Tab-separated table of N, CA, C and O in Angstrom:
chain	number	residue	atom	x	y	z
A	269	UNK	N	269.513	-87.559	84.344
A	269	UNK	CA	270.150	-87.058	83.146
A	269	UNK	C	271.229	-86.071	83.559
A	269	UNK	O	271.066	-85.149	84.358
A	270	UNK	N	272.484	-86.412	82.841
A	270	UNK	CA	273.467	-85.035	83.255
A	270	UNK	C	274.427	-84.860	81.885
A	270	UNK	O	274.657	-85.683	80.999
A	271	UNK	N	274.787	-83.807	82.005
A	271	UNK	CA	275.344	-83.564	80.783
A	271	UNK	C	277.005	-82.829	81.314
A	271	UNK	O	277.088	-82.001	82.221
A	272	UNK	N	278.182	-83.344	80.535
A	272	UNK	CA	279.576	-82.435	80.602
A	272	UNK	C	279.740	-81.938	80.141
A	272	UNK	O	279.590	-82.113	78.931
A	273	UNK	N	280.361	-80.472	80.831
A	273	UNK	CA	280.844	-79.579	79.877
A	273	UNK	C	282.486	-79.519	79.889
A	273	UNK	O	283.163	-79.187	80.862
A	274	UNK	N	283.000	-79.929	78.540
A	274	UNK	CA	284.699	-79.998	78.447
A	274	UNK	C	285.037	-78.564	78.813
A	274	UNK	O	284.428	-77.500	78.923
A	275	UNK	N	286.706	-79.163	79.001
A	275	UNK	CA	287.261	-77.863	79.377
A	275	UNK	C	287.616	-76.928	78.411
A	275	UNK	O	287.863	-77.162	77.228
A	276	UNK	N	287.633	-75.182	79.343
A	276	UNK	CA	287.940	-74.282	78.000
A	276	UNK	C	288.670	-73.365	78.529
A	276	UNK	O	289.070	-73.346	79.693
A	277	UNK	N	288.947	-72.256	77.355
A	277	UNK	CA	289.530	-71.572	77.490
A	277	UNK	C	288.742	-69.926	77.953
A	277	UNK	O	288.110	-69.221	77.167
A	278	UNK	N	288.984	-69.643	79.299
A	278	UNK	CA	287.621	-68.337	79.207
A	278	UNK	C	288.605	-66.963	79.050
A	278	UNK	O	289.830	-66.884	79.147
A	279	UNK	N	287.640	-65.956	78.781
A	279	UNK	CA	287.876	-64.489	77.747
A	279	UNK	C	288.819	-63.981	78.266
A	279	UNK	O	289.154	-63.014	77.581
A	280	UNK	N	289.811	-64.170	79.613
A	280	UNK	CA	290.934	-64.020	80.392
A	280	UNK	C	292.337	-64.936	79.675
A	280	UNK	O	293.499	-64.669	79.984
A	281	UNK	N	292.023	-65.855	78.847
A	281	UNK	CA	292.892	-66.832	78.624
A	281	UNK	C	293.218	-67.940	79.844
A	281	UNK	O	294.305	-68.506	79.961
A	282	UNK	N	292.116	-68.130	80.691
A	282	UNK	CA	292.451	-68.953	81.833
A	282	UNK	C	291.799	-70.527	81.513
A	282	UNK	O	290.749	-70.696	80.891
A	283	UNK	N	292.485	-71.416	81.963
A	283	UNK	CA	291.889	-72.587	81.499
A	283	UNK	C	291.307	-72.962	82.807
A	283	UNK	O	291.829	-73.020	83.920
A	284	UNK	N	289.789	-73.266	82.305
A	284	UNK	CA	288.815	-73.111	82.668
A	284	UNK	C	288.440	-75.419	82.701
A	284	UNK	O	288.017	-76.019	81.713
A	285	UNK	N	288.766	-76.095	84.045
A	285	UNK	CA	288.718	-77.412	83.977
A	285	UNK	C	286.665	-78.049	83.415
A	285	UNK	O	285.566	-77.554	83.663
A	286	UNK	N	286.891	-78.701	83.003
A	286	UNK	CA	285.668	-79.459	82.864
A	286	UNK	C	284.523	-80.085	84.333
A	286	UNK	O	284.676	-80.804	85.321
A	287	UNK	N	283.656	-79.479	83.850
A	287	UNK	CA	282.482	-80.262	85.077
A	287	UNK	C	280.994	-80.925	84.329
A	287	UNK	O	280.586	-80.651	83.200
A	288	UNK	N	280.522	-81.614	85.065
A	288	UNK	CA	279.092	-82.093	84.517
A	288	UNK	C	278.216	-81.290	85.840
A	288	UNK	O	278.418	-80.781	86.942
A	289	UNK	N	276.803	-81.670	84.583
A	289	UNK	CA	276.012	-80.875	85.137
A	289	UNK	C	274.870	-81.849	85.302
A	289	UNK	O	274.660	-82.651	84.392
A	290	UNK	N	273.902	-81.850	86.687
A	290	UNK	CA	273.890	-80.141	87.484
A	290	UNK	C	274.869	-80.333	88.296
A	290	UNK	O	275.043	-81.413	88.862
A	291	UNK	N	275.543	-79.425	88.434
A	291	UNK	CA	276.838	-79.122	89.149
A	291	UNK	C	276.021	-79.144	91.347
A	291	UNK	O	274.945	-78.832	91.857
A	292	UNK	N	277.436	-79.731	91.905
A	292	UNK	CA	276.665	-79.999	93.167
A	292	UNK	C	276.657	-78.682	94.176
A	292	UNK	O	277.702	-78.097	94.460
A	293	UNK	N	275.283	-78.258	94.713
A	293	UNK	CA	274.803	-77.197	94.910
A	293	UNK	C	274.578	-76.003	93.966
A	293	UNK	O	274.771	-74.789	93.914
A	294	UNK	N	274.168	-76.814	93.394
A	294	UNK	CA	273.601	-75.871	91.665
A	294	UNK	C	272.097	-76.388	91.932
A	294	UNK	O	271.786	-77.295	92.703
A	295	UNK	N	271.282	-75.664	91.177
A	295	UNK	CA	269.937	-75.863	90.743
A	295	UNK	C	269.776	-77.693	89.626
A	295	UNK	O	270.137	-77.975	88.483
A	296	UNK	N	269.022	-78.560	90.801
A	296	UNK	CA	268.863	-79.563	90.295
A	296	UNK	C	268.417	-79.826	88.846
A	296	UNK	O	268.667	-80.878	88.257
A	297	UNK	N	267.334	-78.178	87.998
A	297	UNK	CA	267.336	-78.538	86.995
A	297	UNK	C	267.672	-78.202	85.746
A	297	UNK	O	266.984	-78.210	84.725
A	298	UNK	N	269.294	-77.771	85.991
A	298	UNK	CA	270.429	-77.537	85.467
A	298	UNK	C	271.238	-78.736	84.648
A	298	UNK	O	272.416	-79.040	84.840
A	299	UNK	N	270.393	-79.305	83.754
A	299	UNK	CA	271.166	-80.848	83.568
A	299	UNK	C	271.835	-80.305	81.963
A	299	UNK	O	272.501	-81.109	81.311
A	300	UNK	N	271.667	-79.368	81.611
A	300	UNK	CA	272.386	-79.490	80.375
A	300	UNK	C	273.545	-78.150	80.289
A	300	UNK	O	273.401	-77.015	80.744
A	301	UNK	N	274.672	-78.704	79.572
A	301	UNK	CA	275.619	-77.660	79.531
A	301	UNK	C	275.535	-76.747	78.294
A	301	UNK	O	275.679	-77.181	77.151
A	302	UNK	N	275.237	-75.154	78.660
A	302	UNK	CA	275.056	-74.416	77.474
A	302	UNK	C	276.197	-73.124	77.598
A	302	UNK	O	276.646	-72.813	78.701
A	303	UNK	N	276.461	-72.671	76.796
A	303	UNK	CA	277.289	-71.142	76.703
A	303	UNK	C	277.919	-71.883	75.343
A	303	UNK	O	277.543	-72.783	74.593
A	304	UNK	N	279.385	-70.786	75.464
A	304	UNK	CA	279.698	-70.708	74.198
A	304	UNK	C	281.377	-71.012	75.073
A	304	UNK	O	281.683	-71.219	76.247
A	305	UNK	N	282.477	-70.850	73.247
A	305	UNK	CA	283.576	-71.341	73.356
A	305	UNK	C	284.414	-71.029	74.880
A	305	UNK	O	284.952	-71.859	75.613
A	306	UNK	N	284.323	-69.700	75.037
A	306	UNK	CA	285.095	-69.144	76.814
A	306	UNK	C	284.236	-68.742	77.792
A	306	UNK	O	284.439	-67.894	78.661
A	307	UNK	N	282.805	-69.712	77.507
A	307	UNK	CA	281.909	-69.573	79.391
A	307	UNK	C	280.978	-70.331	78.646
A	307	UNK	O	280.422	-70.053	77.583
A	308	UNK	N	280.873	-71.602	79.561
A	308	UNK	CA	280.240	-72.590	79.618
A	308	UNK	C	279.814	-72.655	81.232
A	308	UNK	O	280.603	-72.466	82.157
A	309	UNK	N	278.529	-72.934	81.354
A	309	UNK	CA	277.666	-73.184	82.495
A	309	UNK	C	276.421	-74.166	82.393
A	309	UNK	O	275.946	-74.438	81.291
A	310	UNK	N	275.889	-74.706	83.604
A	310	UNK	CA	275.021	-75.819	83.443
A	310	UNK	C	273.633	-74.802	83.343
A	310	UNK	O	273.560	-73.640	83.744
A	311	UNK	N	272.650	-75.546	82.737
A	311	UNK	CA	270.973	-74.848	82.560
A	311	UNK	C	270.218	-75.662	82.466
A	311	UNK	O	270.594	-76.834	82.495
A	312	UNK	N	268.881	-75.332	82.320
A	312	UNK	CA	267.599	-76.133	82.180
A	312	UNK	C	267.032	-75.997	80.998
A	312	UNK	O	265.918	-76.439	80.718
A	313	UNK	N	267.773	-75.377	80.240
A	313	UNK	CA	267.210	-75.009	78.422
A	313	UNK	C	268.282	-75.581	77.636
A	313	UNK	O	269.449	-75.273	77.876
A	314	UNK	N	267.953	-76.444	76.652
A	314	UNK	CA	269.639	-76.464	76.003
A	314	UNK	C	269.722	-76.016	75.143
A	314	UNK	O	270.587	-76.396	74.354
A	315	UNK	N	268.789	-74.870	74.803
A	315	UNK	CA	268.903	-73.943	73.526
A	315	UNK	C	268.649	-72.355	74.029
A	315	UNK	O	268.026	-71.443	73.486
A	316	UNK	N	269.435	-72.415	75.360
A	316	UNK	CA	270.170	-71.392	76.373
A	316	UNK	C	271.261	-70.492	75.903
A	316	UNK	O	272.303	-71.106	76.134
A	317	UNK	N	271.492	-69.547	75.456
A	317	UNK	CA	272.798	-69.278	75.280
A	317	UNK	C	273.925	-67.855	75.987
A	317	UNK	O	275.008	-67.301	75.798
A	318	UNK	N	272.729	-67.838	76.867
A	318	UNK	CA	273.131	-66.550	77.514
A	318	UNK	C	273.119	-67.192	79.337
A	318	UNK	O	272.073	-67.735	79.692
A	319	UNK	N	273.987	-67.116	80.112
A	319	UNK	CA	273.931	-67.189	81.736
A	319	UNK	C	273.185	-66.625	82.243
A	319	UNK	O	272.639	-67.235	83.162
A	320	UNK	N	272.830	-65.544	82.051
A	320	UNK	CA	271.734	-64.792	82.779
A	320	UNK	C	270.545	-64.811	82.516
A	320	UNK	O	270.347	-65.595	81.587
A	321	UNK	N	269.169	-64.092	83.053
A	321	UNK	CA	267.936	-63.766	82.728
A	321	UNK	C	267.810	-62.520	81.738
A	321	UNK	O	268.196	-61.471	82.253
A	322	UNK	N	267.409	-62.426	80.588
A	322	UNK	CA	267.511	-61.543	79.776
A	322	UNK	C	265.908	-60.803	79.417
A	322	UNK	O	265.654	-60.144	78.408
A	323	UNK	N	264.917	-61.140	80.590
A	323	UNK	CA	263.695	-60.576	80.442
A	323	UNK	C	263.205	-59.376	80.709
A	323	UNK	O	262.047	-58.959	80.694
A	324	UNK	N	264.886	-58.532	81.119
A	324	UNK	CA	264.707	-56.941	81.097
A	324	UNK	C	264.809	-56.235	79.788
A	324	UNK	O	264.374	-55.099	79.601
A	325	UNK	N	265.786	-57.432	78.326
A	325	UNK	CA	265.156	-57.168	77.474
A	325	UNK	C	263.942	-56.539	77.050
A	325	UNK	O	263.800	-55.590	76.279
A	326	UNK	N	262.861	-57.394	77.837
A	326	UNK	CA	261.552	-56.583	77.012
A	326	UNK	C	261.067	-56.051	77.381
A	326	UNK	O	260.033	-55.814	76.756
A	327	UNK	N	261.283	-55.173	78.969
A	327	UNK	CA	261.042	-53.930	79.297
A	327	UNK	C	261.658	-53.052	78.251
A	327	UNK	O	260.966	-52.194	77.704
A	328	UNK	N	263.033	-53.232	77.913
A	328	UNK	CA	263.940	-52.082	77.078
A	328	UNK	C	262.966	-52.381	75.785
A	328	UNK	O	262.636	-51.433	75.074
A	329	UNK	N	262.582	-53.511	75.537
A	329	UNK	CA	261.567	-53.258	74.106
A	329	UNK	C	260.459	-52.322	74.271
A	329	UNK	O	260.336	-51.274	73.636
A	330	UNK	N	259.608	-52.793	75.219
A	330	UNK	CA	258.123	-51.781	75.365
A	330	UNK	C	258.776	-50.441	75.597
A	330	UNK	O	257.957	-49.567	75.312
A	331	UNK	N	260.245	-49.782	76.113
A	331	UNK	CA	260.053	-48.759	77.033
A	331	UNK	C	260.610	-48.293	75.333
A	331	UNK	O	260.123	-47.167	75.227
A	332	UNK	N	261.403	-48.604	73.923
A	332	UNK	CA	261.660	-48.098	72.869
A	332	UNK	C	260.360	-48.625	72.095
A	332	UNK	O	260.633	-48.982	70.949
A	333	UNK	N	259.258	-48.734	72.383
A	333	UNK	CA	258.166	-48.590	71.391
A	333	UNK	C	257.462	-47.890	72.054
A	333	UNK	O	257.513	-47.064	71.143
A	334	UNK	N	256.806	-47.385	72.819
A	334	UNK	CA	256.209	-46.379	73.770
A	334	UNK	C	257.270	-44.917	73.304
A	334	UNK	O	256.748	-43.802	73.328
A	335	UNK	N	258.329	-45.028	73.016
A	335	UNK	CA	259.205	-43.337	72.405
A	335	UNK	C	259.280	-43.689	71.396
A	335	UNK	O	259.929	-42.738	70.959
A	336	UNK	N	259.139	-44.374	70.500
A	336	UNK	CA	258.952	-44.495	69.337
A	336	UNK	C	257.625	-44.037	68.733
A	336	UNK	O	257.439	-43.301	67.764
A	337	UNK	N	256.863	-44.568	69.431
A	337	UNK	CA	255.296	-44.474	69.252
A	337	UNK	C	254.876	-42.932	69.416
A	337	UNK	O	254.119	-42.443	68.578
A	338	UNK	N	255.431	-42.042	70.650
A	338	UNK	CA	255.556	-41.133	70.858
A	338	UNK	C	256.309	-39.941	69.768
A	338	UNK	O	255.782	-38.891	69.402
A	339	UNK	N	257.278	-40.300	69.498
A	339	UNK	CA	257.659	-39.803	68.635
A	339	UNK	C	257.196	-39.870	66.783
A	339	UNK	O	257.552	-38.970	66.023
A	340	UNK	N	256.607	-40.736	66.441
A	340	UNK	CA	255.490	-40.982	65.726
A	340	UNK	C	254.669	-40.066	65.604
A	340	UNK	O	254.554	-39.390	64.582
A	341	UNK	N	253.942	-39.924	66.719
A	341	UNK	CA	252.745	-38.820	67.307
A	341	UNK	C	253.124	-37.593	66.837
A	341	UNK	O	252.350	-37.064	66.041
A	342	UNK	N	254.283	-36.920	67.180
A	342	UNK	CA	254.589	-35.821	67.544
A	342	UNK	C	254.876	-35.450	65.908
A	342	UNK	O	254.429	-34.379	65.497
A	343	UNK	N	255.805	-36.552	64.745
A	343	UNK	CA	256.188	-36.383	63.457
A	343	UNK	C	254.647	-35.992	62.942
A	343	UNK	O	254.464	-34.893	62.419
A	344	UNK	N	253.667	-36.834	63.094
A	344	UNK	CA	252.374	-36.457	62.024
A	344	UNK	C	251.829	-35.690	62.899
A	344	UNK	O	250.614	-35.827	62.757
A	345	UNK	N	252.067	-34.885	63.806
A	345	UNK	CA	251.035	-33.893	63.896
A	345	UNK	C	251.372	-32.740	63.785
A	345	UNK	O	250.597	-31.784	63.745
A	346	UNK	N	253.133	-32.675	63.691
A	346	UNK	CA	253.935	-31.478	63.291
A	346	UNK	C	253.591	-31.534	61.173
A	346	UNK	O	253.671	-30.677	60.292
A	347	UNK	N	253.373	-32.402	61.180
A	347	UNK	CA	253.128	-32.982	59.298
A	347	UNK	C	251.779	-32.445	59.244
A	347	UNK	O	251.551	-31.860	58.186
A	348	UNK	N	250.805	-32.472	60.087
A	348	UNK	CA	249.650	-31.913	59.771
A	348	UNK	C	249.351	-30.758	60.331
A	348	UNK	O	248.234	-30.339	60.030
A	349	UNK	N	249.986	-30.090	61.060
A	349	UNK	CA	250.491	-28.579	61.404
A	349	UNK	C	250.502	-27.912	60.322
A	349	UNK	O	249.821	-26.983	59.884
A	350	UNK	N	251.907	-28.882	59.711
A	350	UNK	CA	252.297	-27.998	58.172
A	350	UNK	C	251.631	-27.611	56.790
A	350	UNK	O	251.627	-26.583	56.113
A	351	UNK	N	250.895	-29.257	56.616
A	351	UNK	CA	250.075	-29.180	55.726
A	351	UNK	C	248.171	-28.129	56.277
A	351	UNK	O	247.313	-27.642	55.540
A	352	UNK	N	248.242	-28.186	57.586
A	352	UNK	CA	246.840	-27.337	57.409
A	352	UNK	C	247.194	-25.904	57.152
A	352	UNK	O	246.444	-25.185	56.493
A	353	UNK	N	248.797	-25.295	57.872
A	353	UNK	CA	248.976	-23.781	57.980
A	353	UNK	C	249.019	-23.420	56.325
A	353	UNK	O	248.355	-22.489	55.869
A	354	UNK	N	250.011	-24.400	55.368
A	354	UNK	CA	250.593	-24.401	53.901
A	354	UNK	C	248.804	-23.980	52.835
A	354	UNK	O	248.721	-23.278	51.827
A	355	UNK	N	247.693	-24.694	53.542
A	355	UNK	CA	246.532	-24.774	53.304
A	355	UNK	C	246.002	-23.321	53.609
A	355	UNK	O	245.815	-22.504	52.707
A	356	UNK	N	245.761	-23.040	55.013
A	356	UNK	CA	245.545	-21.321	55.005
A	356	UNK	C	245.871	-20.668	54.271
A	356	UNK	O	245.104	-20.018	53.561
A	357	UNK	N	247.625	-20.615	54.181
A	357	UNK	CA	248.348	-19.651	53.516
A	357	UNK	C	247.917	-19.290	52.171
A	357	UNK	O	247.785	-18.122	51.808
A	358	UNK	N	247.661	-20.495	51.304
A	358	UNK	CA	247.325	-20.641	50.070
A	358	UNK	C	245.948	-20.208	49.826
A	358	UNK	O	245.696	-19.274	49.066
A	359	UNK	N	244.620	-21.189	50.761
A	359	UNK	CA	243.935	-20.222	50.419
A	359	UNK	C	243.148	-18.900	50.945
A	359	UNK	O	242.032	-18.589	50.529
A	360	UNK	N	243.641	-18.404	51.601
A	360	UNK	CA	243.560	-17.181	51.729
A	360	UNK	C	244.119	-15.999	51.095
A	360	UNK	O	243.637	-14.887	51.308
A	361	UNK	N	245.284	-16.218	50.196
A	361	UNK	CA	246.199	-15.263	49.864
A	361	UNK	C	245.101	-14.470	48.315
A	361	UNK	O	244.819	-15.379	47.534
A	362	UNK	N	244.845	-13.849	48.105
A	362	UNK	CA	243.983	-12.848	47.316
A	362	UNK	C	244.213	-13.353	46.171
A	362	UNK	O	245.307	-13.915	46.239
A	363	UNK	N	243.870	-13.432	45.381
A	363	UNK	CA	243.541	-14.314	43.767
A	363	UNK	C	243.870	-13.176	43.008
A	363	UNK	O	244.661	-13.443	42.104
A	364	UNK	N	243.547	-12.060	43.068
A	364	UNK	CA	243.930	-10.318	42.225
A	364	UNK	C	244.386	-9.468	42.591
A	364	UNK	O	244.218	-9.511	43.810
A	365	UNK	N	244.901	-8.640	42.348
A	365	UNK	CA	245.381	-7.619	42.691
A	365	UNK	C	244.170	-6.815	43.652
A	365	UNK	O	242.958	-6.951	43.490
A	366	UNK	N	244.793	-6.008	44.618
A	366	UNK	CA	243.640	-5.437	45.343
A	366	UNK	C	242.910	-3.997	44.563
A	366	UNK	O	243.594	-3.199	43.922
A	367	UNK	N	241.835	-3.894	44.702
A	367	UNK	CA	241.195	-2.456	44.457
A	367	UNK	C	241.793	-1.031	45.340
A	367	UNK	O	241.451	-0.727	46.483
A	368	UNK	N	242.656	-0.364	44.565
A	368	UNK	CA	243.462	0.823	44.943
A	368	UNK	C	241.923	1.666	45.591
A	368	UNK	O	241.635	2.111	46.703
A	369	UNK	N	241.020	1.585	43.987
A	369	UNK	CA	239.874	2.869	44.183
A	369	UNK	C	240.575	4.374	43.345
A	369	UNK	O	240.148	5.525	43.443
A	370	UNK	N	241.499	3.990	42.713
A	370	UNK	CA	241.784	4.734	41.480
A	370	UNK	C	241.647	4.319	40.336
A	370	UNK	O	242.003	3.190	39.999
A	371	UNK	N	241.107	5.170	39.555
A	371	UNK	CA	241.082	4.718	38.321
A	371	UNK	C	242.544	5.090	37.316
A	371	UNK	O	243.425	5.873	37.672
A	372	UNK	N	242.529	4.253	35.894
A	372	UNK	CA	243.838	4.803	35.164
A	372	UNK	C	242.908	5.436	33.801
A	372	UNK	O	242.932	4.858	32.714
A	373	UNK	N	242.293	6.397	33.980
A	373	UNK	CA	241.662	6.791	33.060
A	373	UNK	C	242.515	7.894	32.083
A	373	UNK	O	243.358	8.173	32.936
A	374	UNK	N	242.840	8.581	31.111
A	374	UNK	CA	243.699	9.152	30.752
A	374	UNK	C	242.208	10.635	30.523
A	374	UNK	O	241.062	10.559	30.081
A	375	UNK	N	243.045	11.842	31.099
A	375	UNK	CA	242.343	12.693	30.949
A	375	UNK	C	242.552	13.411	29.772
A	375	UNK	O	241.835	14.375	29.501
């Protein structure tokens, strides 16, 4: 099985000639041509759309849900900081006026 990729125009404006794939001394199981309008290359996926390996992607995923997650943490426990101190404050604060220990008796 081999597949051509027509010629194009790549992101330089250089015209870029046509080859089929797998291209010779390419990876034998490179039979289909994938990319887009200005970089086309042979692959083994034909629903490929990137040249490279993109599975550092999901390091950058776990390493922004791990600070996300973290930061999560840190929002509700500064939230329950607030709400237990808001809780002291309230009830502790004296319900009456305090006892001077004078009286207002009129002599």
């Amino acid at each position: 099985m081999s597949a051509e990729c027509s010629s194009y125009l790549n992101a330089d404006k250089v015209l870029v000639s046509g080859f089929s794939c797998p291209r010779t001394g390419g990876d034998v199981r490179a039979v289909y041509c994938c990319g887009f309008q200005d970089v086309k290359y042979c692959c083994d996926d034909p629903h490929s759309f990137f040249p490279y390996e993109h599975s550092y992607m999901w390091w950058l995923s776990v390493g922004a849900l791990v600070g996300l997650s973290i930061a999560a943490v840190v929002l509700f426990a500064f939230i329950i900081t607030v709400c237990v101190l808001c809780y002291l404050f309230i009830s502790t604060k004296p319900r009456s006026k305090l006892d001077t220990g004078l009286s207002f008796q009129m002599a």
